[in-house]
Amino acid sequence: VKVEPKKDVYRISSDSAFAPFEFQNEDNEYVGIDVDLLTRAAEMQGFNIEFNFIGFSGALQALDGNQADGMIAGMSINDERKKAYDFSDSYFESGIQIAVKEGNDSIKSYEDLEGKTVGAKVGTESADFLIENEDKYGYTIKYYDAADQLYAAVSGGQIDAMMDDYPVIGYAISQGQKLSTPIEKEVGGQYGFAVKKGQNPELIQMFNEALKEMKRTGEYDEIVGRYIKNGS
Ligand code: GLN
């Protein structure tokens, strides 16, 4: 089904570094599952997009402040966010997980995080989880704006652990980052494309129509397969 766009160009806000969903390749071009899915959806439905890769919390703020019409950033659909945003059908199943520097054998459970520092990106599901469980486990949370700072802090030993979406940690490990994931992941976290509540409904419709078609033709699997090989 073809939906009519209502704007000449839709401004899309996204994360700045969230491989394999959005990241810069060797030619400094942004690629990734989110980028490819939305770019393809725009081609299929005949609408124009302009990406702005400004970081996760920046992307949320852009949407809130009407500087963006839509946001795609491995954003998890949850009840709290549904109060402020309308989401597309879910396009990826994720979950969050603790990671430590490879070789750090002192952390094997959440209880082992007592007295330790744990990092997360501002405004994310991981940050929310850490805030919720801070008193229970007795760690201190450190916040980062971007993933590169967060991952560097764990590798450099400035923090003891971090929490992020497991496909993103898995991708980092597959790319040679020296991290391990000693604690079972928290399930959930369906990713959705989002607009500000009540705005640009046609954008969500166009994405949903294209997503359905990409799943039907196998193009969805082809796009994901460009970045994620057999479960890692
Ligand atoms: N899925 C997580 C969330 O929605 C993290 C997204 C991200 O860091 N880009 O909070």
Tab-separated table of C-alpha atoms and ligand atoms in Angstrom:
chain	number	residue	atom	x	y	z
A	1	VAL	CA	0.000	0.000	0.000
A	2	LYS	CA	1.362	3.398	-1.020
A	3	VAL	CA	0.931	6.257	1.491
A	4	GLU	CA	1.164	9.949	0.465
A	5	PRO	CA	4.002	11.948	2.043
A	6	LYS	CA	2.939	15.350	3.429
A	7	LYS	CA	6.362	16.989	3.630
A	8	ASP	CA	9.038	17.546	0.972
A	9	VAL	CA	11.754	16.299	3.289
A	10	TYR	CA	11.442	14.509	6.620
A	11	ARG	CA	14.229	15.323	9.081
A	12	ILE	CA	15.388	12.202	10.892
A	13	SER	CA	17.425	12.308	14.093
A	14	SER	CA	19.616	9.385	15.071
A	15	ASP	CA	22.402	8.244	17.335
A	16	SER	CA	26.001	9.217	16.525
A	17	ALA	CA	27.629	5.833	17.143
A	18	PHE	CA	25.488	2.748	17.647
A	19	ALA	CA	27.003	0.055	15.468
A	20	PRO	CA	25.637	-1.986	13.761
A	21	PHE	CA	22.530	0.254	13.650
A	22	GLU	CA	24.208	3.575	12.753
A	23	PHE	CA	27.935	4.211	12.513
A	24	GLN	CA	30.507	5.738	10.187
A	25	ASN	CA	32.325	3.403	7.802
A	26	GLU	CA	35.923	3.852	6.560
A	27	ASP	CA	34.693	6.516	4.124
A	28	ASN	CA	33.070	8.424	6.989
A	29	GLU	CA	29.629	7.663	5.605
A	30	TYR	CA	26.884	6.648	7.969
A	31	VAL	CA	25.694	3.106	7.401
A	32	GLY	CA	23.939	0.468	9.496
A	33	ILE	CA	20.690	-1.409	9.893
A	34	ASP	CA	18.645	1.681	10.865
A	35	VAL	CA	20.144	3.788	8.072
A	36	ASP	CA	19.607	1.127	5.413
A	37	LEU	CA	16.070	0.192	6.513
A	38	LEU	CA	14.809	3.774	6.588
A	39	THR	CA	16.634	4.753	3.387
A	40	ARG	CA	15.058	1.784	1.617
A	41	ALA	CA	11.622	2.544	3.108
A	42	ALA	CA	11.885	6.098	1.734
A	43	GLU	CA	12.751	4.774	-1.739
A	44	MET	CA	9.924	2.268	-1.675
A	45	GLN	CA	7.279	4.716	-0.472
A	46	GLY	CA	8.631	7.746	-2.359
A	47	PHE	CA	9.477	10.191	0.449
A	48	ASN	CA	12.652	12.158	1.158
A	49	ILE	CA	14.716	12.012	4.318
A	50	GLU	CA	17.609	13.962	5.753
A	51	PHE	CA	19.564	12.248	8.534
A	52	ASN	CA	21.082	14.023	11.501
A	53	PHE	CA	23.353	11.758	13.571
A	54	ILE	CA	23.497	13.657	16.834
A	55	GLY	CA	23.556	11.055	19.601
A	56	PHE	CA	20.733	9.258	21.402
A	57	SER	CA	19.652	11.884	23.928
A	58	GLY	CA	20.252	14.646	21.370
A	59	ALA	CA	18.017	12.803	18.928
A	60	LEU	CA	15.252	12.566	21.552
A	61	GLN	CA	15.569	16.288	22.256
A	62	ALA	CA	15.421	17.105	18.535
A	63	LEU	CA	12.168	15.165	18.277
A	64	ASP	CA	10.754	16.828	21.411
A	65	GLY	CA	11.727	20.290	20.117
A	66	ASN	CA	10.358	19.706	16.582
A	67	GLN	CA	13.807	19.921	15.008
A	68	ALA	CA	13.256	16.370	13.797
A	69	ASP	CA	10.169	14.758	12.258
A	70	GLY	CA	11.193	11.214	13.075
A	71	MET	CA	13.829	9.306	15.009
A	72	ILE	CA	15.483	5.975	14.289
A	73	ALA	CA	18.225	5.017	16.732
A	74	GLY	CA	17.771	1.475	17.990
A	75	MET	CA	15.126	3.040	20.199
A	76	SER	CA	13.301	0.618	22.441
A	77	ILE	CA	9.524	0.788	22.547
A	78	ASN	CA	8.238	1.025	26.127
A	79	ASP	CA	5.180	2.314	27.983
A	80	GLU	CA	6.908	5.396	29.365
A	81	ARG	CA	8.049	6.485	25.905
A	82	LYS	CA	4.640	5.724	24.394
A	83	LYS	CA	3.322	8.697	26.414
A	84	ALA	CA	5.498	11.065	24.361
A	85	TYR	CA	6.056	9.255	21.060
A	86	ASP	CA	4.213	7.126	18.512
A	87	PHE	CA	6.149	4.079	17.368
A	88	SER	CA	6.193	2.014	14.204
A	89	ASP	CA	5.816	-1.745	14.281
A	90	SER	CA	8.877	-3.220	15.937
A	91	TYR	CA	11.711	-3.911	13.511
A	92	PHE	CA	14.307	-5.594	15.759
A	93	GLU	CA	14.324	-7.532	19.020
A	94	SER	CA	17.038	-6.478	21.427
A	95	GLY	CA	17.850	-6.478	25.139
A	96	ILE	CA	20.375	-4.917	27.502
A	97	GLN	CA	23.448	-6.397	29.115
A	98	ILE	CA	26.404	-5.628	31.374
A	99	ALA	CA	29.870	-5.684	29.811
A	100	VAL	CA	33.262	-5.590	31.520
A	101	LYS	CA	36.810	-5.434	30.255
A	102	GLU	CA	37.987	-8.828	29.025
A	103	GLY	CA	39.938	-10.575	31.766
A	104	ASN	CA	38.054	-8.872	34.595
A	105	ASP	CA	36.940	-11.926	36.578
A	106	SER	CA	35.699	-10.041	39.623
A	107	ILE	CA	32.211	-9.389	38.210
A	108	LYS	CA	30.005	-12.428	37.650
A	109	SER	CA	26.625	-11.207	38.931
A	110	TYR	CA	24.836	-7.931	39.647
A	111	GLU	CA	25.757	-8.407	43.344
A	112	ASP	CA	29.441	-8.169	42.384
A	113	LEU	CA	28.829	-4.583	41.222
A	114	GLU	CA	28.616	-3.373	44.838
A	115	GLY	CA	30.929	-0.392	45.326
A	116	LYS	CA	31.798	-0.383	41.606
A	117	THR	CA	31.178	2.199	38.886
A	118	VAL	CA	28.895	1.298	35.993
A	119	GLY	CA	28.492	3.450	32.880
A	120	ALA	CA	25.604	3.970	30.485
A	121	LYS	CA	24.507	6.426	27.852
A	122	VAL	CA	22.229	9.249	28.999
A	123	GLY	CA	18.524	8.657	28.434
A	124	THR	CA	18.780	5.014	27.421
A	125	GLU	CA	16.980	1.908	28.608
A	126	SER	CA	20.292	0.796	30.155
A	127	ALA	CA	20.515	4.021	32.163
A	128	ASP	CA	16.915	3.522	33.347
A	129	PHE	CA	17.670	-0.061	34.408
A	130	LEU	CA	20.767	1.033	36.319
A	131	ILE	CA	18.888	3.842	38.082
A	132	GLU	CA	16.117	1.439	39.072
A	133	ASN	CA	18.555	-1.082	40.593
A	134	GLU	CA	21.165	1.298	42.011
A	135	ASP	CA	20.103	0.955	45.676
A	136	LYS	CA	19.620	-2.796	45.414
A	137	TYR	CA	23.138	-3.510	44.123
A	138	GLY	CA	25.050	-0.500	45.474
A	139	TYR	CA	27.028	0.639	42.436
A	140	THR	CA	27.597	4.192	41.230
A	141	ILE	CA	26.350	5.203	37.777
A	142	LYS	CA	28.456	7.252	35.389
A	143	TYR	CA	26.733	8.816	32.389
A	144	TYR	CA	28.162	9.283	28.901
A	145	ASP	CA	26.793	11.153	25.893
A	146	ALA	CA	28.197	8.845	23.260
A	147	ALA	CA	29.069	5.169	22.959
A	148	ASP	CA	32.717	5.722	22.009
A	149	GLN	CA	33.331	7.511	25.342
A	150	LEU	CA	31.462	4.803	27.233
A	151	TYR	CA	33.341	1.914	25.612
A	152	ALA	CA	36.684	3.705	25.992
A	153	ALA	CA	35.991	4.216	29.701
A	154	VAL	CA	35.510	0.471	30.249
A	155	SER	CA	38.545	-0.451	28.146
A	156	GLY	CA	40.649	2.183	29.870
A	157	GLY	CA	39.569	1.057	33.334
A	158	GLN	CA	37.971	4.395	34.330
A	159	ILE	CA	34.776	2.473	35.088
A	160	ASP	CA	34.345	-1.162	36.158
A	161	ALA	CA	31.432	-2.049	33.911
A	162	MET	CA	28.957	-0.646	31.436
A	163	MET	CA	25.466	-1.468	30.232
A	164	ASP	CA	24.283	-1.285	26.631
A	165	ASP	CA	22.109	-3.108	24.103
A	166	TYR	CA	23.524	-6.623	23.630
A	167	PRO	CA	23.637	-6.594	19.802
A	168	VAL	CA	25.768	-3.447	20.046
A	169	ILE	CA	28.132	-5.015	22.600
A	170	GLY	CA	28.200	-8.170	20.468
A	171	TYR	CA	29.108	-6.193	17.379
A	172	ALA	CA	31.886	-4.354	19.253
A	173	ILE	CA	33.323	-7.703	20.393
A	174	SER	CA	33.089	-9.074	16.839
A	175	GLN	CA	35.093	-6.012	15.734
A	176	GLY	CA	37.873	-6.832	18.170
A	177	GLN	CA	36.960	-4.822	21.281
A	178	LYS	CA	38.207	-6.605	24.389
A	179	LEU	CA	34.980	-6.935	26.362
A	180	SER	CA	33.100	-9.777	27.963
A	181	THR	CA	29.510	-10.211	29.112
A	182	PRO	CA	29.521	-12.239	32.347
A	183	ILE	CA	25.870	-11.584	33.299
A	184	GLU	CA	22.830	-12.926	31.425
A	185	LYS	CA	21.114	-10.228	29.329
A	186	GLU	CA	17.809	-8.604	30.268
A	187	VAL	CA	15.255	-9.583	27.641
A	188	GLY	CA	12.860	-7.251	25.891
A	189	GLY	CA	13.525	-4.074	24.015
A	190	GLN	CA	11.770	-4.097	20.654
A	191	TYR	CA	13.155	-1.334	18.466
A	192	GLY	CA	10.751	1.085	16.798
A	193	PHE	CA	10.907	4.102	14.516
A	194	ALA	CA	9.376	7.055	16.390
A	195	VAL	CA	7.623	10.360	15.824
A	196	LYS	CA	6.461	12.870	18.410
A	197	LYS	CA	3.039	11.841	19.669
A	198	GLY	CA	0.293	12.758	17.203
A	199	GLN	CA	2.687	14.183	14.605
A	200	ASN	CA	3.620	12.960	11.122
A	201	PRO	CA	1.406	9.843	11.317
A	202	GLU	CA	1.975	9.230	7.602
A	203	LEU	CA	5.695	8.789	8.273
A	204	ILE	CA	4.981	5.860	10.585
A	205	GLN	CA	2.490	4.406	8.111
A	206	MET	CA	4.985	4.626	5.247
A	207	PHE	CA	7.677	2.940	7.364
A	208	ASN	CA	5.297	0.169	8.458
A	209	GLU	CA	4.170	-0.507	4.888
A	210	ALA	CA	7.752	-0.671	3.620
A	211	LEU	CA	8.871	-2.832	6.570
A	212	LYS	CA	6.081	-5.325	5.902
A	213	GLU	CA	7.107	-5.485	2.250
A	214	MET	CA	10.827	-5.848	3.092
A	215	LYS	CA	10.005	-8.720	5.443
A	216	ARG	CA	7.878	-10.366	2.777
A	217	THR	CA	10.535	-10.162	0.070
A	218	GLY	CA	13.495	-11.118	2.267
A	219	GLU	CA	15.106	-7.718	1.857
A	220	TYR	CA	14.806	-7.132	5.619
A	221	ASP	CA	16.935	-10.234	6.308
A	222	GLU	CA	19.380	-9.175	3.626
A	223	ILE	CA	19.858	-5.735	5.253
A	224	VAL	CA	20.310	-7.165	8.769
A	225	GLY	CA	22.653	-9.825	7.337
A	226	ARG	CA	24.951	-7.115	5.951
A	227	TYR	CA	25.896	-6.284	9.543
A	228	ILE	CA	25.035	-9.252	11.766
A	229	LYS	CA	26.297	-12.704	10.841
A	230	ASN	CA	24.657	-15.686	12.562
A	231	GLY	CA	23.729	-14.337	15.928
A	232	SER	CA	26.725	-12.137	16.756
B	1	GLN	N1	17.722	0.673	22.928
B	1	GLN	C1	18.211	1.605	23.882
B	1	GLN	C2	17.162	2.621	24.217
B	1	GLN	O1	16.205	2.769	23.525
B	1	GLN	C3	19.505	2.300	23.452
B	1	GLN	C4	19.403	3.058	22.172
B	1	GLN	C5	20.691	3.796	21.816
B	1	GLN	O2	21.593	3.926	22.634
B	1	GLN	N2	20.778	4.282	20.608
B	1	GLN	O3	17.272	3.295	25.195
